[in-house]
Amino acid sequence: MKRFAVLGCPIGHSRSPALMNGLFRRLGLDATYRALRVERGRLAEAVRTLGALRFVGANVTIPHKEEVLRLVDWLSPQARGIGAVNTLFWRSGRLEGHNTDADGFLSALRGAGFRPRGRGALIYGAGGAARAAAYALLKGGAPQLHFSARRSSQARAAARHFGLLFPEADVGTVAWDEKSVAPVLKRKRLIVNATPLGMGVLKAACPPLPWSALTARHRVVDLVYQPERTRLLTMARAKGARGMNGLSMLRHQAAGSVGLWLGRRAQARALRFWKENPTCGF
Ligand code: NAP
């Protein structure tokens, strides 16, 4: 039996096990995918254990996507560029680190009719998902991008990293408060929430978005998908802004992981299956 897992904390919200196990059944594959709660400081031990148990692959989620970089034997160029790993693959005796979040994010955006070229973006958060979104947007031609994170040092580190990687773009930071964000919104079309605010026990929370500066020409992407309509999306829609939750990205990044582990045909079948069965995983 092929074994897979997703490692994170919190992990109870994750739809990945239902999504993946539904797919494995459809593919007639003798495989299982489980959610494993791994607290900060326990990641290295968890990864070692999965390797010893001959797991084929794993996804890595909040808060481990950056820490896991130092645990792999080989990093894909994209994971290195992003500075975060969301997919582990034990292949030919070595542990590979990949990132399928950036392509998943871009596919979701494109599916919703948004093209980043020529459009500025504001990203809340500066962790793994924020870095993947930034990489996708800058690669896709976004000319300006700002990070806003509760720890300004984390936002500055991400801005420095992407400023060096994409020297033609204007990459900066903005303080984690509504007053500072308001003027920045005038020059940005896309707002991305890459924090857990709005998810699970943080359901009532929202990043510091100044509602008065939000207009119908903004697009708001909340990477949270549980609940499907977060407070951020509800408020954005009330201002006429178009919004999208993290579900489409979830499916695309999961299909990217399937492609690495099981091949391109399985990836295409995964996307088709999840499109035809939108309640799979829910
Ligand atoms: P991460 O690497 O741990 O980064 C999380 C970011 O959010 C960090 O900047 C973190 O700052 C910040 N943050 C955490 N708790 C916060 C709080 N209470 N208030 C303000 N900021 C807070 O996690 P991640 O993997 O990037 O995931 C971030 C979110 O995106 C999660 O909700 C995850 O479920 C979602 N996500 C969705 C998809 C999808 O496919 N839809 C894919 C990836 C991620 P600190 O470092 O200071 O905590």
Short mmCIF file of C-alpha atoms and ligand atoms in Angstrom, two decimals:
data_model
loop_
_atom_site.label_atom_id
_atom_site.label_comp_id
_atom_site.label_asym_id
_atom_site.label_seq_id
_atom_site.Cartn_x
_atom_site.Cartn_y
_atom_site.Cartn_z
CA MET A 1 0.00 0.00 0.00
CA LYS A 2 1.25 3.51 -0.88
CA ARG A 3 1.12 5.81 2.13
CA PHE A 4 0.76 9.60 2.16
CA ALA A 5 0.07 12.24 4.81
CA VAL A 6 -0.36 15.94 5.47
CA LEU A 7 1.63 17.38 8.39
CA GLY A 8 0.52 20.53 10.16
CA CYS A 9 -0.84 22.19 13.29
CA PRO A 10 -3.74 22.90 13.41
CA ILE A 11 -4.73 20.12 11.02
CA GLY A 12 -8.37 19.36 11.89
CA HIS A 13 -9.57 21.80 9.20
CA SER A 14 -7.69 20.05 6.40
CA ARG A 15 -9.78 18.70 3.53
CA SER A 16 -6.79 16.97 1.98
CA PRO A 17 -7.38 13.45 3.41
CA ALA A 18 -10.99 13.29 2.13
CA LEU A 19 -9.95 14.82 -1.19
CA MET A 20 -7.02 12.43 -1.71
CA ASN A 21 -8.68 9.27 -0.39
CA GLY A 22 -11.69 9.93 -2.65
CA LEU A 23 -9.31 10.23 -5.59
CA PHE A 24 -7.35 7.09 -4.69
CA ARG A 25 -10.62 5.14 -4.59
CA ARG A 26 -11.59 6.49 -8.02
CA LEU A 27 -8.16 5.57 -9.43
CA GLY A 28 -8.47 2.09 -7.92
CA LEU A 29 -5.19 2.69 -6.13
CA ASP A 30 -4.12 0.79 -3.03
CA ALA A 31 -3.17 3.96 -1.18
CA THR A 32 -4.08 5.94 1.93
CA TYR A 33 -3.66 9.58 2.95
CA ARG A 34 -3.96 10.76 6.53
CA ALA A 35 -3.74 14.00 8.49
CA LEU A 36 -1.03 14.08 11.15
CA ARG A 37 -0.93 16.78 13.79
CA VAL A 38 2.71 17.80 14.17
CA GLU A 39 3.48 20.60 16.60
CA ARG A 40 6.23 23.18 16.17
CA GLY A 41 9.56 21.62 17.12
CA ARG A 42 8.45 18.06 16.24
CA LEU A 43 8.73 18.27 12.45
CA ALA A 44 12.17 16.70 12.03
CA GLU A 45 11.13 13.70 14.12
CA ALA A 46 7.86 13.32 12.17
CA VAL A 47 9.61 13.46 8.79
CA ARG A 48 12.21 10.92 9.93
CA THR A 49 9.46 8.59 11.12
CA LEU A 50 7.51 8.79 7.86
CA GLY A 51 10.70 8.05 5.93
CA ALA A 52 11.40 4.99 8.11
CA LEU A 53 7.80 3.82 7.58
CA ARG A 54 8.34 4.11 3.81
CA PHE A 55 5.74 6.78 3.13
CA VAL A 56 5.79 7.76 -0.55
CA GLY A 57 5.02 11.42 -0.03
CA ALA A 58 3.52 14.06 2.23
CA ASN A 59 2.12 17.54 2.13
CA VAL A 60 3.35 20.11 4.60
CA THR A 61 1.15 22.90 5.86
CA ILE A 62 0.94 25.63 8.49
CA PRO A 63 3.33 26.26 10.29
CA HIS A 64 6.06 24.03 8.82
CA LYS A 65 6.54 25.03 5.17
CA GLU A 66 9.72 26.99 5.79
CA GLU A 67 11.25 24.86 8.55
CA VAL A 68 11.01 21.78 6.33
CA LEU A 69 13.48 23.33 3.85
CA ARG A 70 16.42 22.27 5.98
CA LEU A 71 15.18 18.66 6.30
CA VAL A 72 15.21 17.67 2.63
CA ASP A 73 18.07 16.20 0.60
CA TRP A 74 17.09 18.02 -2.58
CA LEU A 75 15.01 21.14 -3.31
CA SER A 76 13.20 21.83 -6.58
CA PRO A 77 14.22 25.15 -8.18
CA GLN A 78 10.70 26.47 -7.59
CA ALA A 79 10.69 25.53 -3.88
CA ARG A 80 14.08 27.22 -3.57
CA GLY A 81 12.80 30.35 -5.31
CA ILE A 82 9.73 30.48 -3.08
CA GLY A 83 11.63 29.62 0.07
CA ALA A 84 9.00 27.08 1.16
CA VAL A 85 8.05 23.43 0.59
CA ASN A 86 4.51 22.02 0.55
CA THR A 87 5.21 18.60 -0.98
CA LEU A 88 7.66 15.94 0.16
CA PHE A 89 8.59 13.00 -2.03
CA TRP A 90 10.76 10.09 -0.89
CA ARG A 91 12.25 9.03 -4.23
CA SER A 92 15.18 6.71 -4.89
CA GLY A 93 16.40 6.89 -1.33
CA ARG A 94 16.41 10.66 -0.99
CA LEU A 95 13.88 13.18 0.30
CA GLU A 96 12.83 15.79 -2.26
CA GLY A 97 11.17 19.11 -1.38
CA HIS A 98 8.76 20.64 -3.93
CA ASN A 99 6.25 23.45 -3.98
CA THR A 100 2.94 23.13 -5.83
CA ASP A 101 1.25 26.08 -4.06
CA ALA A 102 2.48 28.73 -6.51
CA ASP A 103 1.20 26.93 -9.62
CA GLY A 104 -1.99 26.02 -7.74
CA PHE A 105 -2.54 29.67 -6.79
CA LEU A 106 -1.92 30.88 -10.35
CA SER A 107 -4.22 28.24 -11.89
CA ALA A 108 -6.98 29.23 -9.45
CA LEU A 109 -6.54 32.92 -10.28
CA ARG A 110 -6.57 32.26 -14.01
CA GLY A 111 -9.62 30.02 -13.64
CA ALA A 112 -11.38 33.00 -12.06
CA GLY A 113 -10.34 35.20 -14.99
CA PHE A 114 -7.64 37.21 -13.20
CA ARG A 115 -4.27 37.86 -14.88
CA PRO A 116 -1.54 39.31 -12.64
CA ARG A 117 0.37 41.05 -15.45
CA GLY A 118 0.42 44.81 -14.88
CA ARG A 119 -1.51 44.60 -11.59
CA GLY A 120 -0.23 45.31 -8.11
CA ALA A 121 -0.99 43.09 -5.11
CA LEU A 122 -1.14 43.27 -1.33
CA ILE A 123 -0.49 40.03 0.55
CA TYR A 124 -1.42 39.56 4.20
CA GLY A 125 1.00 37.14 5.86
CA ALA A 126 4.59 36.32 4.95
CA GLY A 127 4.74 32.56 5.58
CA GLY A 128 4.81 29.67 3.11
CA ALA A 129 1.53 30.35 1.29
CA ALA A 130 2.23 34.10 1.11
CA ARG A 131 5.62 33.41 -0.44
CA ALA A 132 4.09 31.01 -2.97
CA ALA A 133 1.44 33.59 -3.92
CA ALA A 134 4.13 36.27 -4.25
CA TYR A 135 6.27 34.06 -6.45
CA ALA A 136 3.29 33.24 -8.70
CA LEU A 137 2.23 36.88 -9.01
CA LEU A 138 5.71 38.26 -9.69
CA LYS A 139 6.47 35.49 -12.17
CA GLY A 140 3.11 36.25 -13.78
CA GLY A 141 4.13 39.88 -14.32
CA ALA A 142 2.78 41.79 -11.29
CA PRO A 143 4.80 45.03 -11.20
CA GLN A 144 4.29 45.84 -7.48
CA LEU A 145 3.74 43.73 -4.42
CA HIS A 146 3.55 44.51 -0.70
CA PHE A 147 3.60 42.12 2.26
CA SER A 148 1.78 42.98 5.48
CA ALA A 149 2.45 40.66 8.42
CA ARG A 150 1.99 40.92 12.17
CA ARG A 151 5.75 40.37 12.54
CA SER A 152 7.30 43.12 10.46
CA SER A 153 10.65 41.27 10.45
CA GLN A 154 9.01 38.35 8.62
CA ALA A 155 7.43 40.69 6.04
CA ARG A 156 10.77 42.46 5.52
CA ALA A 157 12.61 39.15 5.02
CA ALA A 158 10.06 38.04 2.39
CA ALA A 159 10.22 41.43 0.62
CA ARG A 160 14.02 41.32 0.58
CA HIS A 161 14.02 37.78 -0.83
CA PHE A 162 11.56 38.56 -3.66
CA GLY A 163 13.09 41.97 -4.37
CA LEU A 164 16.36 40.18 -5.17
CA LEU A 165 14.64 37.43 -7.15
CA PHE A 166 12.52 39.86 -9.22
CA PRO A 167 14.62 43.05 -9.41
CA GLU A 168 12.34 44.57 -12.07
CA ALA A 169 9.40 44.62 -9.60
CA ASP A 170 8.69 47.00 -6.74
CA VAL A 171 8.46 44.72 -3.67
CA GLY A 172 7.94 46.20 -0.21
CA THR A 173 6.15 45.97 3.10
CA VAL A 174 3.34 47.80 4.81
CA ALA A 175 2.60 47.87 8.54
CA TRP A 176 -0.04 45.53 9.93
CA ASP A 177 -2.72 48.17 10.53
CA GLU A 178 -5.63 49.63 8.57
CA LYS A 179 -4.29 53.17 8.51
CA SER A 180 -1.03 52.12 6.86
CA VAL A 181 -2.75 49.76 4.41
CA ALA A 182 -5.31 52.33 3.14
CA PRO A 183 -3.02 54.36 0.80
CA VAL A 184 -1.39 51.19 -0.54
CA LEU A 185 -4.80 49.83 -1.62
CA LYS A 186 -5.24 52.72 -4.06
CA ARG A 187 -2.47 51.25 -6.23
CA LYS A 188 -3.37 47.58 -5.86
CA ARG A 189 -5.98 45.51 -7.64
CA LEU A 190 -5.48 42.23 -5.82
CA ILE A 191 -5.65 41.53 -2.08
CA VAL A 192 -4.62 38.09 -0.81
CA ASN A 193 -5.13 36.71 2.68
CA ALA A 194 -2.37 34.16 3.34
CA THR A 195 -2.89 33.99 7.11
CA PRO A 196 -5.19 31.65 9.05
CA LEU A 197 -7.37 34.62 10.10
CA GLY A 198 -10.94 33.62 9.28
CA MET A 199 -10.29 29.89 9.63
CA GLY A 200 -11.57 27.51 12.36
CA VAL A 201 -11.31 29.08 15.81
CA LEU A 202 -10.21 32.34 14.14
CA LYS A 203 -13.47 32.40 12.17
CA ALA A 204 -14.49 35.83 13.42
CA ALA A 205 -11.10 37.37 12.63
CA CYS A 206 -9.95 39.24 9.57
CA PRO A 207 -6.68 40.90 8.49
CA PRO A 208 -6.52 44.70 8.93
CA LEU A 209 -8.31 45.79 5.76
CA PRO A 210 -9.65 49.37 5.70
CA TRP A 211 -13.17 48.89 4.34
CA SER A 212 -13.50 52.52 3.30
CA ALA A 213 -10.59 52.06 0.84
CA LEU A 214 -12.07 48.89 -0.68
CA THR A 215 -13.90 49.32 -3.99
CA ALA A 216 -15.61 47.21 -6.64
CA ARG A 217 -12.41 47.18 -8.71
CA HIS A 218 -10.54 45.15 -6.08
CA ARG A 219 -10.24 41.38 -6.20
CA VAL A 220 -9.97 39.59 -2.86
CA VAL A 221 -8.54 36.09 -2.60
CA ASP A 222 -8.78 34.34 0.74
CA LEU A 223 -6.59 31.24 0.83
CA VAL A 224 -8.75 29.98 3.70
CA TYR A 225 -11.40 27.52 2.49
CA GLN A 226 -12.89 26.41 5.79
CA PRO A 227 -15.39 28.10 6.14
CA GLU A 228 -15.97 28.62 2.43
CA ARG A 229 -17.25 32.15 2.97
CA THR A 230 -14.96 33.89 5.41
CA ARG A 231 -15.64 37.18 7.10
CA LEU A 232 -13.14 38.83 4.75
CA LEU A 233 -15.00 37.58 1.66
CA THR A 234 -18.40 38.56 3.07
CA MET A 235 -17.19 42.09 3.76
CA ALA A 236 -15.44 42.36 0.38
CA ARG A 237 -18.58 41.32 -1.46
CA ALA A 238 -20.57 43.88 0.50
CA LYS A 239 -18.29 46.53 -1.06
CA GLY A 240 -18.84 45.11 -4.56
CA ALA A 241 -15.35 43.56 -4.77
CA ARG A 242 -15.08 40.14 -6.39
CA GLY A 243 -13.83 37.42 -4.08
CA MET A 244 -12.56 33.87 -4.21
CA ASN A 245 -11.85 31.40 -1.41
CA GLY A 246 -9.00 28.87 -1.25
CA LEU A 247 -10.91 25.87 -2.63
CA SER A 248 -9.78 26.09 -6.23
CA MET A 249 -6.17 26.57 -5.14
CA LEU A 250 -6.53 23.60 -2.78
CA ARG A 251 -7.54 21.34 -5.66
CA HIS A 252 -4.87 22.63 -8.04
CA GLN A 253 -2.02 22.38 -5.55
CA ALA A 254 -3.21 18.89 -4.50
CA ALA A 255 -3.28 17.83 -8.17
CA GLY A 256 0.29 19.14 -8.48
CA SER A 257 1.37 16.88 -5.61
CA VAL A 258 -0.43 13.92 -7.20
CA GLY A 259 1.45 14.64 -10.44
CA LEU A 260 4.78 14.43 -8.64
CA TRP A 261 3.94 11.25 -6.73
CA LEU A 262 1.90 9.35 -9.31
CA GLY A 263 2.57 10.93 -12.70
CA ARG A 264 1.00 13.44 -15.09
CA ARG A 265 -1.91 11.20 -16.10
CA ALA A 266 -2.98 10.84 -12.48
CA GLN A 267 -2.72 14.64 -12.11
CA ALA A 268 -5.05 15.22 -15.05
CA ARG A 269 -7.47 12.59 -13.75
CA ALA A 270 -7.41 14.20 -10.30
CA LEU A 271 -8.41 17.60 -11.67
CA ARG A 272 -11.14 16.05 -13.79
CA PHE A 273 -12.46 13.96 -10.89
CA TRP A 274 -12.55 16.88 -8.44
CA LYS A 275 -14.20 19.11 -11.04
CA GLU A 276 -16.90 16.53 -11.68
CA ASN A 277 -17.26 15.80 -7.93
CA PRO A 278 -17.02 19.23 -6.26
CA THR A 279 -18.27 17.85 -2.95
CA CYS A 280 -15.40 15.35 -2.71
CA GLY A 281 -13.57 16.26 0.47
CA PHE A 282 -16.54 18.20 1.87
P1 NAP B 1 2.57 29.68 7.62
O1 NAP B 1 3.73 29.37 6.76
O2 NAP B 1 2.62 29.26 9.04
O3 NAP B 1 2.30 31.27 7.53
C1 NAP B 1 1.19 31.83 8.18
C2 NAP B 1 1.29 33.34 8.16
O4 NAP B 1 0.15 33.86 8.87
C3 NAP B 1 2.51 33.88 8.87
O5 NAP B 1 2.85 35.15 8.36
C4 NAP B 1 1.98 34.00 10.31
O6 NAP B 1 2.70 34.88 11.14
C5 NAP B 1 0.61 34.56 10.05
N1 NAP B 1 -0.31 34.31 11.17
C6 NAP B 1 -0.53 33.14 11.81
N2 NAP B 1 -1.43 33.32 12.79
C7 NAP B 1 -1.78 34.63 12.75
C8 NAP B 1 -2.66 35.45 13.51
N3 NAP B 1 -3.40 34.92 14.51
N4 NAP B 1 -2.74 36.77 13.24
C9 NAP B 1 -2.01 37.30 12.22
N5 NAP B 1 -1.15 36.59 11.46
C10 NAP B 1 -1.04 35.28 11.72
O7 NAP B 1 1.22 29.03 7.02
P2 NAP B 1 0.82 28.86 5.48
O8 NAP B 1 1.09 27.49 5.07
O9 NAP B 1 1.40 30.01 4.76
O10 NAP B 1 -0.78 28.99 5.56
C11 NAP B 1 -1.41 30.23 5.74
C12 NAP B 1 -2.91 30.09 5.46
O11 NAP B 1 -3.11 29.78 4.07
C13 NAP B 1 -3.57 28.96 6.25
O12 NAP B 1 -4.88 29.37 6.58
C14 NAP B 1 -3.65 27.82 5.24
O13 NAP B 1 -4.71 26.93 5.51
C15 NAP B 1 -3.90 28.59 3.96
N6 NAP B 1 -3.44 27.85 2.78
C16 NAP B 1 -4.36 27.48 1.86
C17 NAP B 1 -3.96 26.81 0.72
C18 NAP B 1 -4.99 26.40 -0.30
O14 NAP B 1 -4.70 25.54 -1.12
N7 NAP B 1 -6.14 27.01 -0.29
C19 NAP B 1 -2.61 26.48 0.52
C20 NAP B 1 -1.69 26.89 1.47
C21 NAP B 1 -2.12 27.57 2.61
P3 NAP B 1 3.52 34.25 12.40
O15 NAP B 1 4.70 33.56 11.77
O16 NAP B 1 3.83 35.45 13.20
O17 NAP B 1 2.59 33.27 13.07
#
